[in-house]
Amino acid sequence: MGYSDWSDAAFQSRQSQRKATKQTAFTYDAQVRASGVAQAHPDMNPHGATRASRDSAAHPDSVAIAVAFDVTGSMGSVPRVLQTKLGALMRVLIQKGYVADPQVLFGAVGDAYCDRVPLQIGQFESGLEMDDDLGKIYLEGGGGGQVHETYELALYFMARHTKIDCYEQRGHRGYLFTIGDEKPYGAVSKQQVREFIGDTIERDIPVARIVAEVQERYEYFH
């Protein structure tokens, strides 16, 4: 994915229209709360999915950048803040020349031990589709108060279910940011991997091992 181009003018037009009509950018979250049926948007459901950041004629030097938000409790406000600053972020990356061809993925993390929608993963995008993906996040606001969230489940997905040309074609690691205020659990649960991602693994994976796998292909920051 990531074949379109970022248009700051188009993004600002969207923002102005939302402000004028008092509409939220997080339309799917609003739909879930109105319906009472909590589930991941089909485009954000990681079960059986792979996400790819690929080079193209328009973006020959793609760089994969993934941001996964903790959407439990008070952290649910962070995606809303980021959405308002998305235009500024892309201007810094592109116009100032830090990254010529950024492809940005947004995801959301909860606590798979108690939340209904603990993992949501969008696609790597170069254009306004990344704003669309933000709008497809369900801001569950759960969490169990155990001083942990299942960040390790997101790390498993990024390590084993992403294909990124910056690394595979050029040996340049992508960038992964998890934004949260808690700790991961000590291991990736094989039961949670099967339920939420669809893989069958023989045993739980120590969190240090899955972090090492992620760091082979991504510069990782929490």
Short mmCIF file of C-alpha atoms in Angstrom, two decimals:
data_model
loop_
_atom_site.label_atom_id
_atom_site.label_comp_id
_atom_site.label_asym_id
_atom_site.label_seq_id
_atom_site.Cartn_x
_atom_site.Cartn_y
_atom_site.Cartn_z
CA MET A 1 0.00 0.00 0.00
CA GLY A 2 1.04 3.62 0.21
CA TYR A 3 0.70 4.52 -3.46
CA SER A 4 -1.14 7.85 -3.17
CA ASP A 5 0.33 11.27 -2.31
CA TRP A 6 -0.16 13.49 0.71
CA SER A 7 -2.09 16.70 0.03
CA ASP A 8 -1.91 19.23 2.85
CA ALA A 9 -4.54 21.39 1.14
CA ALA A 10 -6.95 18.46 0.96
CA PHE A 11 -6.35 17.57 4.60
CA GLN A 12 -6.94 21.14 5.75
CA SER A 13 -10.13 21.22 3.69
CA ARG A 14 -11.32 18.09 5.49
CA GLN A 15 -10.55 19.63 8.85
CA SER A 16 -12.39 22.83 8.00
CA GLN A 17 -15.44 20.88 6.83
CA ARG A 18 -15.47 18.84 10.05
CA LYS A 19 -15.24 21.98 12.14
CA ALA A 20 -18.00 23.72 10.20
CA THR A 21 -20.35 20.72 10.50
CA LYS A 22 -19.25 19.76 14.04
CA GLN A 23 -18.36 16.26 12.89
CA THR A 24 -15.77 14.07 14.56
CA ALA A 25 -12.81 12.69 12.64
CA PHE A 26 -13.34 9.40 14.52
CA THR A 27 -16.49 8.38 12.70
CA TYR A 28 -16.20 4.66 13.37
CA ASP A 29 -15.86 5.20 17.12
CA ALA A 30 -19.06 7.24 17.01
CA GLN A 31 -20.83 4.47 15.05
CA VAL A 32 -19.76 1.80 17.55
CA ARG A 33 -20.99 3.85 20.49
CA ALA A 34 -24.32 4.46 18.76
CA SER A 35 -24.81 0.79 17.88
CA GLY A 36 -23.38 -0.74 21.04
CA VAL A 37 -21.59 -3.40 18.97
CA ALA A 38 -17.89 -3.24 19.83
CA GLN A 39 -15.64 -4.75 17.18
CA ALA A 40 -12.68 -3.70 15.10
CA HIS A 41 -13.41 -1.98 11.80
CA PRO A 42 -12.84 -4.53 8.99
CA ASP A 43 -9.94 -2.45 7.64
CA MET A 44 -8.31 -2.35 11.09
CA ASN A 45 -8.83 -6.01 12.05
CA PRO A 46 -5.44 -7.75 12.33
CA HIS A 47 -6.87 -11.28 12.22
CA GLY A 48 -5.30 -13.09 9.26
CA ALA A 49 -3.89 -9.82 7.92
CA THR A 50 -0.51 -8.59 6.71
CA ARG A 51 0.40 -4.92 6.29
CA ALA A 52 2.89 -3.82 3.64
CA SER A 53 4.96 -0.74 2.90
CA ARG A 54 6.07 -1.00 -0.73
CA ASP A 55 8.12 1.08 -3.14
CA SER A 56 6.41 2.44 -6.23
CA ALA A 57 7.14 4.81 -9.10
CA ALA A 58 5.64 7.64 -7.03
CA HIS A 59 7.45 6.60 -3.86
CA PRO A 60 10.70 4.84 -4.82
CA ASP A 61 12.35 5.28 -1.41
CA SER A 62 9.52 4.30 0.95
CA VAL A 63 10.14 4.39 4.69
CA ALA A 64 7.75 2.48 6.96
CA ILE A 65 6.62 4.42 10.04
CA ALA A 66 4.16 2.74 12.43
CA VAL A 67 2.44 4.37 15.40
CA ALA A 68 0.36 2.28 17.80
CA PHE A 69 -1.62 4.13 20.47
CA ASP A 70 -2.73 2.87 23.86
CA VAL A 71 -6.47 3.65 23.75
CA THR A 72 -7.28 2.57 27.31
CA GLY A 73 -8.45 4.99 29.96
CA SER A 74 -7.17 8.54 29.68
CA MET A 75 -4.80 7.54 26.86
CA GLY A 76 -7.78 7.48 24.50
CA SER A 77 -7.35 11.21 23.97
CA VAL A 78 -3.92 10.78 22.33
CA PRO A 79 -5.18 9.69 18.87
CA ARG A 80 -7.56 12.67 18.84
CA VAL A 81 -4.67 15.04 19.49
CA LEU A 82 -2.48 13.36 16.86
CA GLN A 83 -5.26 13.62 14.27
CA THR A 84 -5.39 17.40 14.66
CA LYS A 85 -1.60 17.55 14.18
CA LEU A 86 -1.35 15.10 11.29
CA GLY A 87 -0.94 17.89 8.74
CA ALA A 88 1.91 19.44 10.73
CA LEU A 89 3.59 16.05 11.06
CA MET A 90 3.50 15.41 7.32
CA ARG A 91 4.77 18.91 6.57
CA VAL A 92 7.76 18.30 8.83
CA LEU A 93 8.50 14.90 7.30
CA ILE A 94 8.07 15.83 3.64
CA GLN A 95 8.52 19.55 3.17
CA LYS A 96 11.56 19.77 5.45
CA GLY A 97 13.04 16.74 3.76
CA TYR A 98 13.43 14.45 6.76
CA VAL A 99 11.73 11.57 4.91
CA ALA A 100 11.05 11.81 1.18
CA ASP A 101 8.55 8.94 0.97
CA PRO A 102 7.03 8.24 4.40
CA GLN A 103 4.40 5.53 4.61
CA VAL A 104 2.55 5.77 7.92
CA LEU A 105 0.54 3.06 9.68
CA PHE A 106 -1.71 3.76 12.66
CA GLY A 107 -2.85 1.17 15.17
CA ALA A 108 -4.46 0.92 18.60
CA VAL A 109 -3.61 -1.23 21.61
CA GLY A 110 -5.67 -2.23 24.63
CA ASP A 111 -5.53 -5.09 27.10
CA ALA A 112 -6.37 -8.46 25.57
CA TYR A 113 -7.01 -9.89 29.04
CA CYS A 114 -10.10 -7.75 29.52
CA ASP A 115 -10.89 -5.57 26.47
CA ARG A 116 -13.21 -6.51 23.63
CA VAL A 117 -11.10 -4.87 20.90
CA PRO A 118 -7.50 -5.02 22.18
CA LEU A 119 -5.67 -4.74 18.84
CA GLN A 120 -6.40 -2.65 15.74
CA ILE A 121 -3.88 -2.26 12.92
CA GLY A 122 -4.29 -0.09 9.83
CA GLN A 123 -2.33 -0.07 6.60
CA PHE A 124 0.85 1.76 5.62
CA GLU A 125 -0.30 4.83 3.68
CA SER A 126 1.29 7.82 1.95
CA GLY A 127 -1.80 10.00 1.47
CA LEU A 128 -5.07 10.95 3.11
CA GLU A 129 -5.83 7.28 3.66
CA MET A 130 -3.83 7.53 6.88
CA ASP A 131 -6.39 10.07 8.13
CA ASP A 132 -9.11 7.62 7.08
CA ASP A 133 -7.45 4.89 9.16
CA LEU A 134 -7.36 7.14 12.22
CA GLY A 135 -11.09 7.61 11.73
CA LYS A 136 -11.57 3.82 11.80
CA ILE A 137 -10.06 3.37 15.27
CA TYR A 138 -12.42 2.42 18.07
CA LEU A 139 -11.32 4.32 21.18
CA GLU A 140 -12.40 1.63 23.61
CA GLY A 141 -11.16 3.31 26.78
CA GLY A 142 -10.95 0.05 28.71
CA GLY A 143 -7.94 -1.50 30.35
CA GLY A 144 -7.90 -3.46 33.57
CA GLY A 145 -5.79 -1.38 35.94
CA GLN A 146 -3.02 -4.00 36.18
CA VAL A 147 -0.25 -1.52 35.22
CA HIS A 148 0.07 -3.51 32.00
CA GLU A 149 -1.44 -3.42 28.51
CA THR A 150 -0.82 -5.96 25.76
CA TYR A 151 1.67 -3.90 23.76
CA GLU A 152 3.49 -7.18 23.16
CA LEU A 153 0.60 -8.37 20.98
CA ALA A 154 1.12 -5.36 18.69
CA LEU A 155 4.85 -6.06 18.65
CA TYR A 156 4.17 -9.64 17.56
CA PHE A 157 2.06 -8.40 14.66
CA MET A 158 4.66 -5.85 13.57
CA ALA A 159 7.46 -8.42 13.77
CA ARG A 160 5.71 -11.22 11.89
CA HIS A 161 2.90 -9.68 9.86
CA THR A 162 4.46 -6.68 8.11
CA LYS A 163 6.43 -6.50 4.87
CA ILE A 164 8.49 -3.34 4.42
CA ASP A 165 10.62 -2.57 1.37
CA CYS A 166 12.85 -0.09 3.19
CA TYR A 167 14.29 -3.06 5.09
CA GLU A 168 13.74 -5.92 2.67
CA GLN A 169 15.09 -4.07 -0.38
CA ARG A 170 17.59 -1.63 1.12
CA GLY A 171 18.43 -2.85 4.63
CA HIS A 172 17.05 0.35 6.19
CA ARG A 173 14.97 -0.35 9.26
CA GLY A 174 11.53 1.22 9.55
CA TYR A 175 10.31 3.09 12.63
CA LEU A 176 7.84 1.80 15.21
CA PHE A 177 6.41 3.91 18.03
CA THR A 178 4.10 2.58 20.74
CA ILE A 179 2.52 5.36 22.80
CA GLY A 180 1.27 4.36 26.23
CA ASP A 181 1.63 4.80 29.97
CA GLU A 182 1.89 1.20 31.14
CA LYS A 183 4.18 -1.83 30.72
CA PRO A 184 3.81 -4.85 28.43
CA TYR A 185 3.03 -8.21 29.95
CA GLY A 186 5.96 -10.57 30.36
CA ALA A 187 5.12 -12.75 27.37
CA VAL A 188 3.09 -12.85 24.17
CA SER A 189 0.20 -15.21 24.90
CA LYS A 190 -0.24 -17.99 22.37
CA GLN A 191 -3.99 -17.99 23.05
CA GLN A 192 -4.26 -14.26 22.33
CA VAL A 193 -2.18 -14.61 19.17
CA ARG A 194 -4.58 -17.28 17.93
CA GLU A 195 -7.71 -15.32 18.89
CA PHE A 196 -6.77 -11.86 17.67
CA ILE A 197 -4.20 -12.48 14.92
CA GLY A 198 -5.02 -15.99 13.77
CA ASP A 199 -1.60 -17.64 14.15
CA THR A 200 -0.97 -20.90 15.93
CA ILE A 201 2.28 -20.86 17.88
CA GLU A 202 3.59 -23.64 20.11
CA ARG A 203 4.19 -21.61 23.27
CA ASP A 204 4.13 -18.15 24.76
CA ILE A 205 6.94 -15.87 23.59
CA PRO A 206 8.97 -13.91 26.19
CA VAL A 207 8.53 -10.18 25.61
CA ALA A 208 12.31 -9.66 25.33
CA ARG A 209 12.39 -12.08 22.41
CA ILE A 210 9.57 -10.38 20.51
CA VAL A 211 11.18 -6.96 21.10
CA ALA A 212 14.41 -8.36 19.62
CA GLU A 213 12.48 -9.59 16.58
CA VAL A 214 10.91 -6.16 16.09
CA GLN A 215 14.29 -4.46 16.43
CA GLU A 216 15.70 -6.50 13.57
CA ARG A 217 13.41 -4.61 11.18
CA TYR A 218 12.35 -1.46 13.05
CA GLU A 219 13.90 1.26 15.17
CA TYR A 220 11.53 0.82 18.11
CA PHE A 221 10.51 3.46 20.64
CA HIS A 222 7.92 3.26 23.44
#
